[in-house]
Coordinates of C-alpha atoms in Angstrom, one line a residue:
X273 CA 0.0 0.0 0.0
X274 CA 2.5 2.3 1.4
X275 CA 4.6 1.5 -1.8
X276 CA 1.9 2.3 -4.3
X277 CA 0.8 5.6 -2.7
X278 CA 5.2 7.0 -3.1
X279 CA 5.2 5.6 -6.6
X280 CA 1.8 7.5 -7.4
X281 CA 2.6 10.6 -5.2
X282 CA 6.1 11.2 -7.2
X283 CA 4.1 12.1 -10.7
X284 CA 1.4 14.7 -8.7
X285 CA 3.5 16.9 -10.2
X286 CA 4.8 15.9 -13.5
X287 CA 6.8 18.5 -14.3
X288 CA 9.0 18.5 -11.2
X289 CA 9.5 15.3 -11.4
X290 CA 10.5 15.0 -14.8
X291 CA 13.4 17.8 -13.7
X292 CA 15.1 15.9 -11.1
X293 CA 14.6 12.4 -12.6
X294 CA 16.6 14.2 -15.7
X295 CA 19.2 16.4 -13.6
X296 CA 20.1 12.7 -11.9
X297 CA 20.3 10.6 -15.2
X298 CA 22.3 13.0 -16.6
X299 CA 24.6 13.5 -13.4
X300 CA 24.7 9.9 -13.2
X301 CA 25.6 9.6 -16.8
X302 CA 28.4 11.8 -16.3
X303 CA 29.6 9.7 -13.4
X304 CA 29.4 6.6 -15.4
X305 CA 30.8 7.8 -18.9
X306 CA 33.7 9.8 -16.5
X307 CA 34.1 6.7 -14.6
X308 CA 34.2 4.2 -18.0
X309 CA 36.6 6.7 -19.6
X310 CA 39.2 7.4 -16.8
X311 CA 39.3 3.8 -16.5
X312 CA 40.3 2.6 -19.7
X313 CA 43.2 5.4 -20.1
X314 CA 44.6 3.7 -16.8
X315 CA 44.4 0.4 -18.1
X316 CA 45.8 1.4 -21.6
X317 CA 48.3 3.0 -19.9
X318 CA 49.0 -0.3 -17.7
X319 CA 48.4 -2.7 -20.6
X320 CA 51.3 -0.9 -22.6
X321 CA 53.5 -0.7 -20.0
X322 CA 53.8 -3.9 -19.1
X323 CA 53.5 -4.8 -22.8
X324 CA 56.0 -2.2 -24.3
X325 CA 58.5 -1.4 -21.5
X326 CA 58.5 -3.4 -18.6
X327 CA 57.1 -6.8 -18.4
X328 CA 55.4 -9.3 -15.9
X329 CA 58.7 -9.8 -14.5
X330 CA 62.7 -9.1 -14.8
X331 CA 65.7 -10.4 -12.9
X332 CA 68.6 -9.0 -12.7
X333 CA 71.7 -9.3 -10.2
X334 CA 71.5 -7.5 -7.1
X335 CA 71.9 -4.1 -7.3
X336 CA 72.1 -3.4 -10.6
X337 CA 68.7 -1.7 -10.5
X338 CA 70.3 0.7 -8.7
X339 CA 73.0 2.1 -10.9
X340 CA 72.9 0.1 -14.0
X341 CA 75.9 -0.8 -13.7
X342 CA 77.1 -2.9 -16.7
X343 CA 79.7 -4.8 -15.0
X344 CA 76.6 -6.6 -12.7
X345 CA 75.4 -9.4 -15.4
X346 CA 73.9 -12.8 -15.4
X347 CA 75.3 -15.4 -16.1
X348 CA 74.3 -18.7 -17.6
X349 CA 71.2 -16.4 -18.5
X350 CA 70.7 -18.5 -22.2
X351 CA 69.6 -21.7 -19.7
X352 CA 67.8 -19.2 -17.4
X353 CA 65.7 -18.5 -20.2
X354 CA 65.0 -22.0 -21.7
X355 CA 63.9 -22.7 -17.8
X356 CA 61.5 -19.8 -17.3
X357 CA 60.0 -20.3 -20.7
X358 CA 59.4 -23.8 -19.8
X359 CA 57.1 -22.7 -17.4
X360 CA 53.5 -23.3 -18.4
X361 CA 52.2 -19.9 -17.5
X362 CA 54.8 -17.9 -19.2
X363 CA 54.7 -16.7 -22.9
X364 CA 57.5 -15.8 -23.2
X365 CA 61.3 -14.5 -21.8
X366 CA 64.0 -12.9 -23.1
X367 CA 67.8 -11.8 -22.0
X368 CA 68.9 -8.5 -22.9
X369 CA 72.0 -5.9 -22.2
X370 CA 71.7 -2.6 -21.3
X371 CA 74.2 0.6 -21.7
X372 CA 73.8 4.2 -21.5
X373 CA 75.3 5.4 -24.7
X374 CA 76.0 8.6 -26.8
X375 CA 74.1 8.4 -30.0
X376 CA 76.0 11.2 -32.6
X377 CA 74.6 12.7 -35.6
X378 CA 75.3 15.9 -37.7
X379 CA 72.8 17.3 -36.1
X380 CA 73.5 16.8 -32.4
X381 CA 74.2 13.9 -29.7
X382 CA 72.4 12.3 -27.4
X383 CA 72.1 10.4 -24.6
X384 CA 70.4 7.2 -24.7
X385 CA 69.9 3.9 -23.5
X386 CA 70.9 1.2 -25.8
X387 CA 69.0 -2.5 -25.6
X388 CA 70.8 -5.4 -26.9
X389 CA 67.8 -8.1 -27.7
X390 CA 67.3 -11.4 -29.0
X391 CA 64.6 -10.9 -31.9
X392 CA 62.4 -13.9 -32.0
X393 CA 62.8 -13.7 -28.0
X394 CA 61.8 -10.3 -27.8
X395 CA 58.4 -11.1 -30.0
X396 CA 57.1 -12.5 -27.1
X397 CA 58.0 -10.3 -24.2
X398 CA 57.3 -7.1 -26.0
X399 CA 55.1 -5.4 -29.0
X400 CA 57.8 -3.0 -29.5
X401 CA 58.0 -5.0 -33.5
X402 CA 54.1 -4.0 -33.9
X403 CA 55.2 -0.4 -33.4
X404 CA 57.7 0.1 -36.6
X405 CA 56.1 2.7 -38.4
X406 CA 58.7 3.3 -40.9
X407 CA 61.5 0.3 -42.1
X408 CA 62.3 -3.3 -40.5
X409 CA 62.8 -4.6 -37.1
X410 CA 66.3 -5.9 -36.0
X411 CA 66.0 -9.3 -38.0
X412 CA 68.7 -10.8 -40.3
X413 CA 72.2 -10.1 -40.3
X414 CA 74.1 -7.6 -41.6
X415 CA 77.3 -6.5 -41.7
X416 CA 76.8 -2.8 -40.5
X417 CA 74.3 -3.7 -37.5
X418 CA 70.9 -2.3 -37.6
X419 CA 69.5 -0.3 -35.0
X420 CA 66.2 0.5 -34.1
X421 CA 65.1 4.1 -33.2
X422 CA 62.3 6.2 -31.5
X423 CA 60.0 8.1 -34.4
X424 CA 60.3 11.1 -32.1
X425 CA 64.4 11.0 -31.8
X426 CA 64.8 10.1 -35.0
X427 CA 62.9 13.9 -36.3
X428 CA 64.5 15.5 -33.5
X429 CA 67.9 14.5 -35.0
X430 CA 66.8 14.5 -38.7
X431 CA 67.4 10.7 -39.3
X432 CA 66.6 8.5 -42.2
X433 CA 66.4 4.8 -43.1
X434 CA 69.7 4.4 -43.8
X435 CA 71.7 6.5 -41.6
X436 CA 74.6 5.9 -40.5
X437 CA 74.9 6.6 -36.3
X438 CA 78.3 6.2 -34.5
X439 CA 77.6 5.2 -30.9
X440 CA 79.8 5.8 -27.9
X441 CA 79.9 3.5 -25.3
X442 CA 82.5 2.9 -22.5
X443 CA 82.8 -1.2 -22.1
X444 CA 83.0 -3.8 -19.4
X445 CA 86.5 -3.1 -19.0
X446 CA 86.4 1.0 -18.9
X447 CA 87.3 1.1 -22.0
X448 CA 85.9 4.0 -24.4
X449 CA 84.3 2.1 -27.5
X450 CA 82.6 3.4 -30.7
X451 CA 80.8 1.4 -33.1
X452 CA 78.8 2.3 -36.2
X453 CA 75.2 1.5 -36.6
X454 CA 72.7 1.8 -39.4
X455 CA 69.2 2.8 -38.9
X456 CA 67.2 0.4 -40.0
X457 CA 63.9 1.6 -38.5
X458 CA 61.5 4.0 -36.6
X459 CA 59.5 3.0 -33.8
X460 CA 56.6 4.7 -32.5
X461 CA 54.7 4.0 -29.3
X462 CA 51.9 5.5 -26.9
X463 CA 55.2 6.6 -24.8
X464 CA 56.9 9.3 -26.9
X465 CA 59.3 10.0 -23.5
X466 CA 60.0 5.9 -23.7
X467 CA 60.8 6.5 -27.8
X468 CA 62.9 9.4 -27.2
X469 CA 65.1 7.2 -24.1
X470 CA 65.4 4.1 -25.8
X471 CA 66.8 2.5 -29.2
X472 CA 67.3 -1.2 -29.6
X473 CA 70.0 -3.5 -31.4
X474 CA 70.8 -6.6 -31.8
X475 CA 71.9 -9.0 -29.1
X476 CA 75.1 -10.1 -30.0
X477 CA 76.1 -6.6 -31.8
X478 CA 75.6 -5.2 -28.3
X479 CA 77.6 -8.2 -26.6
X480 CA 80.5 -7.8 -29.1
X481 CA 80.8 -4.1 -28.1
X482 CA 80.8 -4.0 -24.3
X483 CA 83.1 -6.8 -24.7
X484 CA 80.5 -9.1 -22.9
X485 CA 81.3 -12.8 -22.0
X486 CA 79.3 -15.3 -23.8
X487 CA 76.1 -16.4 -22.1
X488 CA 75.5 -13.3 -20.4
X489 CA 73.0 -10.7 -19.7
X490 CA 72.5 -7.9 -18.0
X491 CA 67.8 -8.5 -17.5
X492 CA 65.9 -11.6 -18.1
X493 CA 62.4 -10.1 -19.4
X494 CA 59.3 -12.6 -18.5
X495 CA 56.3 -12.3 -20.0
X496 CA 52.7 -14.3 -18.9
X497 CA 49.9 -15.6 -20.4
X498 CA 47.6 -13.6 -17.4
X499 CA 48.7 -11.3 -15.3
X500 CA 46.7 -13.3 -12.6
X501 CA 49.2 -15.7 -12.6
X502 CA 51.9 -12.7 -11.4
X503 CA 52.4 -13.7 -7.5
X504 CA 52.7 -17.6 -8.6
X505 CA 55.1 -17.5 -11.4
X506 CA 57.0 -14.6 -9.3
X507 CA 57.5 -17.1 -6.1
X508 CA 58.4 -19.9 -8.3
X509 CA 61.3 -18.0 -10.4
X510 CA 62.7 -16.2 -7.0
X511 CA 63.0 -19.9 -5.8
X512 CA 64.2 -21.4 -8.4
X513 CA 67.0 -18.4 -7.9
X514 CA 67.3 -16.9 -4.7
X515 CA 70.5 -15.2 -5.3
X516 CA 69.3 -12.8 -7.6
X517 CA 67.1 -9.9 -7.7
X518 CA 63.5 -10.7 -8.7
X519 CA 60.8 -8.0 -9.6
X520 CA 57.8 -7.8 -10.7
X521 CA 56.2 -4.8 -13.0
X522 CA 54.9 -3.1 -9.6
X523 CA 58.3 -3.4 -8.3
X524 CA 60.3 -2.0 -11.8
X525 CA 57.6 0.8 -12.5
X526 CA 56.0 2.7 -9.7
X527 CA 54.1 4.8 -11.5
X528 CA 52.3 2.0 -13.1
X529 CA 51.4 0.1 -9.9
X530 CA 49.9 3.9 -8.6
X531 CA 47.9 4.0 -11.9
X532 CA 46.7 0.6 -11.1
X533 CA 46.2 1.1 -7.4
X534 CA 44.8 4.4 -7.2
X535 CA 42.6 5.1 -9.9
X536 CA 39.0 3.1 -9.0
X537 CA 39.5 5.2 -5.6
X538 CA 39.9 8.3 -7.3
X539 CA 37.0 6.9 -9.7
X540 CA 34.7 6.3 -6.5
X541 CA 35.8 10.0 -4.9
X542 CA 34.7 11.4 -7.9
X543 CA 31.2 9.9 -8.6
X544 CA 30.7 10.9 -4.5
X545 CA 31.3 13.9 -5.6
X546 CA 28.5 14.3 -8.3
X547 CA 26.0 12.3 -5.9
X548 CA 26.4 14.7 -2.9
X549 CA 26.1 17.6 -5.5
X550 CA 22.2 15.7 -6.7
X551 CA 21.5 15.1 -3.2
X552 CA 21.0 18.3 -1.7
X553 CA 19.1 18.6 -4.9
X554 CA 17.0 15.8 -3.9
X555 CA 16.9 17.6 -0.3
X556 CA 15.4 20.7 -1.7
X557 CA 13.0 18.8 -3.6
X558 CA 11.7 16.5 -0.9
X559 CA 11.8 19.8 1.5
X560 CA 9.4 21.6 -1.3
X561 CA 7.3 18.1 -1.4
X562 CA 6.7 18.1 2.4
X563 CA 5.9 21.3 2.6
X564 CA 3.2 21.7 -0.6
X565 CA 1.4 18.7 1.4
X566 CA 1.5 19.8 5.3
X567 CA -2.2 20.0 5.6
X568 CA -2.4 16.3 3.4
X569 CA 0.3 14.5 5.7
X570 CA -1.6 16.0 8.7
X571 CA -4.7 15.0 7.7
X572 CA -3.1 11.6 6.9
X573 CA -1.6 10.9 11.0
X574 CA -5.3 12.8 11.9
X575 CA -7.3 10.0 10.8
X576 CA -4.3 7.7 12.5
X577 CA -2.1 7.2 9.8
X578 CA 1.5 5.7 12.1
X579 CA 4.3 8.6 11.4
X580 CA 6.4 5.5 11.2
X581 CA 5.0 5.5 7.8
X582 CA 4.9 8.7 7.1
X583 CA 8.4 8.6 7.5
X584 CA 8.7 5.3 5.1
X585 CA 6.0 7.3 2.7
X586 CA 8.8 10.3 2.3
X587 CA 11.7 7.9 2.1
X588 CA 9.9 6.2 -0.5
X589 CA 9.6 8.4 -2.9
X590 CA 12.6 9.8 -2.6
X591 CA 14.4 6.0 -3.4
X592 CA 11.8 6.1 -6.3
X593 CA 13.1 9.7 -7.3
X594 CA 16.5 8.8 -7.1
X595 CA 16.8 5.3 -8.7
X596 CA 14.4 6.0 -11.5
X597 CA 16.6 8.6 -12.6
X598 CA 19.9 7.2 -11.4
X599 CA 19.3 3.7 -13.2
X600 CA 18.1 5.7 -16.4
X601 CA 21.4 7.2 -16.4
X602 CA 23.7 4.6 -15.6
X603 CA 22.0 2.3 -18.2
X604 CA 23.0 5.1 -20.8
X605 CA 26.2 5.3 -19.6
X606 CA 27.1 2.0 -20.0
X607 CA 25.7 1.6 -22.8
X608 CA 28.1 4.4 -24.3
X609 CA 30.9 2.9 -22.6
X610 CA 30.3 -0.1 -24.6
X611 CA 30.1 1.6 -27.8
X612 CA 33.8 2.9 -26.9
X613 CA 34.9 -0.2 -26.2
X614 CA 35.1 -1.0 -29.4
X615 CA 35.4 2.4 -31.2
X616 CA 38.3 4.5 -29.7
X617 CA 37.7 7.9 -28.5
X618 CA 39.8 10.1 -30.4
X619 CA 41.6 13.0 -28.2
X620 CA 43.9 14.7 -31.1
X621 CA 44.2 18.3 -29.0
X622 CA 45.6 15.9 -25.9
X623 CA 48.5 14.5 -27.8
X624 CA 51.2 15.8 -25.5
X625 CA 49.4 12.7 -22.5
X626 CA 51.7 10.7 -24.9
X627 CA 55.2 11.8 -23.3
X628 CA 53.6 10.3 -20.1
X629 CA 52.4 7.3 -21.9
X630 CA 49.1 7.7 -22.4
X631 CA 47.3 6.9 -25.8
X632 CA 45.7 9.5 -27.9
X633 CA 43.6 7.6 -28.6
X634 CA 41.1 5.9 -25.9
X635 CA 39.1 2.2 -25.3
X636 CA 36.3 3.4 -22.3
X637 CA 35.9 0.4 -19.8
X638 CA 33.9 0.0 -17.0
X639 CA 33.6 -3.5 -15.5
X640 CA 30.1 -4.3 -14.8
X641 CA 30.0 -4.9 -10.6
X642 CA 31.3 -0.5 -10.9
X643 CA 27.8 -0.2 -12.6
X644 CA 26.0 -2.0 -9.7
X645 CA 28.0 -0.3 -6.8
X646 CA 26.9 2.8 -8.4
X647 CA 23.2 1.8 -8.3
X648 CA 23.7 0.8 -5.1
X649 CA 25.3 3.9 -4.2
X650 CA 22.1 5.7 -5.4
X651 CA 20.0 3.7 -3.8
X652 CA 22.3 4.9 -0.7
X653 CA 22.0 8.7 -2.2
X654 CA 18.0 8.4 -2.3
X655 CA 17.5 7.2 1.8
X656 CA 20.0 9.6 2.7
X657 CA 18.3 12.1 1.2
X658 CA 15.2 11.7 2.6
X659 CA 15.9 11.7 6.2
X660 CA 16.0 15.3 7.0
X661 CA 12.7 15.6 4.9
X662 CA 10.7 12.7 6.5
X663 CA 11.9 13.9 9.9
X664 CA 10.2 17.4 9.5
X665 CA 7.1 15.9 8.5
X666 CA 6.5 13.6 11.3
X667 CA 7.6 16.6 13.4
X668 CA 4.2 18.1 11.8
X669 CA 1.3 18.4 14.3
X670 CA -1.5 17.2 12.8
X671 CA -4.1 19.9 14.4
X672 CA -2.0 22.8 13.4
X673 CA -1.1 20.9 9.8
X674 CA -4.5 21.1 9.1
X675 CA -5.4 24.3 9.5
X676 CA -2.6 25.1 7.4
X677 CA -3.3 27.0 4.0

């Protein structure tokens, strides 16, 4: 009964209703779409990461995180490999050496990192080979060595397939060592600081000039199938060698693991945010309701209507309000979400995010148990509301309501 009369005492006035039930689908659409959006930058941003730069995993002695120092290699890191790729939830590893360089061109020097990799290793840790936007990617031999450069660098410094790049290096022995490279393609990411930092080579061409010892490496790259497997396949490789220095993406990148961490918080804060702003709206509303209908509610506990439902009565309608509106929004929301799943948004006039490493272009995402927190959160937003309003009207004397005008 009680149930029937909120429903039917919501659309009294038609008008007003309609108002609020549009003010909250569209703040709660905005919530959503903000939400769905947000979201899938972070994960894109995650995704590439690990995909592009970091990896599940890495090894590396101990301390060489630290400094980078090129003297703290791996050794026996070809059978390391075999073994961690052996493992069923890994798809794939790969060694590498690392070295700060001086890359030289007619048009200026700078300082990079250089990364020695195995080609058809380095397929399956990283995507960097789906990124060449101009040229090849470091397979075959040659007898100049190819190397591998950032689009970004490469206009920065004016270079062309072709080029020929002396690079300085000082090898495992001190020793100051130059060796000529040719580029033999441009590389472009959704990181354009990661392009500019990093150019990649060959393994062995890499090896040859630091004067490296066979079977060594300076990182063992690991990636998995699913990330869910992380913690397992982590514990087993630290076991399997305790003596070195084991980490995980989290561990390599910081800022990744914050963009992971923090951003469904910061998601949450922000649709609070929106739902406080509609719920002194809904206050204001359910303040006007009570007060149109003084001499009706008093009429109501008169003839012996319990206040207790008078207050339910007021509640009610403002959960009805609220979720008729909120749900209205939220399906729309996700329903545009979904559409942008599939067709990227396109944010041209945002291109410098990509120095931080964040795509120009955007996937929204918005797993479906966010969608029912958020009803549920308006379901929250619509008894909260209501309190200070149902109070004041079983505060209402029913002799003096009545003789109200």
């Amino acid at each position: 009964m009680i149930w029937s009369i909120a429903w039917r005492n919501i659309w009294r006035n038609k008008l007003r209703s309609i108002i609020v039930l549009s003010a909250i689908a569209i703040g709660l659409f905005a919530g959503v779409f903000s939400t769905g959006f947000y979201k899938g930058m972070a994960d894109m941003r995650v995704e590439s990461g690990i995909k592009t730069e970091v990896s599940h995993i890495q090894v590396h002695k101990p301390d060489y995180t630290l400094n980078n120092e090129i003297n703290l290699f791996l050794t026996g890191s070809d059978e390391m490999v075999k073994k961690i790729n052996g493992m069923p939830e890994v798809a794939g590893a790969s060694q590498r050496i690392k070295a700060e360089c001086f890359f030289k061109t007619a048009h200026g020097t700078r300082g990079v990192r250089i990364i020695g990799v195995e080609p058809d290793r380095e397929k399956q840790v990283t995507d960097i080979y789906d990124f060449v936007k101009e040229g090849d990617y470091l397979d075959g031999e040659h007898r100049i060595p190819r190397i591998l450069v950032g689009q970004t660098l490469g206009e920065k410094l004016k270079l062309k397939i072709g080029s020929r790049i002396p690079v300085d290096i000082v090898d495992l022995h001190g020793n100051f060592s130059s060796r000529l490279y040719k580029v033999g393609g441009f590389y472009r990411t959704t990181n354009t600081g990661f392009d500019e930092r990093n150019v990649f080579v060959t393994f062995d061409a890499l090896k040859q000039q630091l004067s490296m010892p066979d079977d060594a490496a300076h990182e063992i790259a690991v990636y998995l199938s699913d990330n869910a497997n992380l913690e397992e396949v982590y514990k087993k490789i630290s076991s399997d060698y305790p003596n070195l220095d084991v980490q995980t993406w989290r561990d390599v990148s910081k800022e990744l693991a914050l963009v992971n961490d923090s951003m469904d918080q910061y998601m949450y804060i922000f649709v609070v945010i929106i739902l406080l702003a509609l719920c002194f709206g809904i206050i204001n509303t359910m303040l006007m309701v009570v007060m149109e209908r003084t001499k009706e509610l008093g009429m109501l506990m008169a003839v012996g209507m319990h206040r207790t439902k008078v207050f339910l009565m007021i509640i009610l309608e403002s959960v009805f309000l609220s979720l008729s509106g909120g749900i209205i929004g939220i399906i729309i929301g996700y329903g545009v979400i979904k559409i942008f799943e599939k067709r990227p948004i396109e944010l041209e006039m945002f291109k410098g995010f990509e120095q931080y490493g964040y795509a120009s272009e955007v996937y929204t995402k918005l797993p479906l148990n966010m969608a029912f927190t958020m009803a549920a959160l308006v379901f929250v937003l619509g008894i909260i509301s209501a309190i200070y309003p149902a109070w004041k009207a079983i505060r209402l004397d029913p002799a003096d309501a009545i003789r109200t005008d």
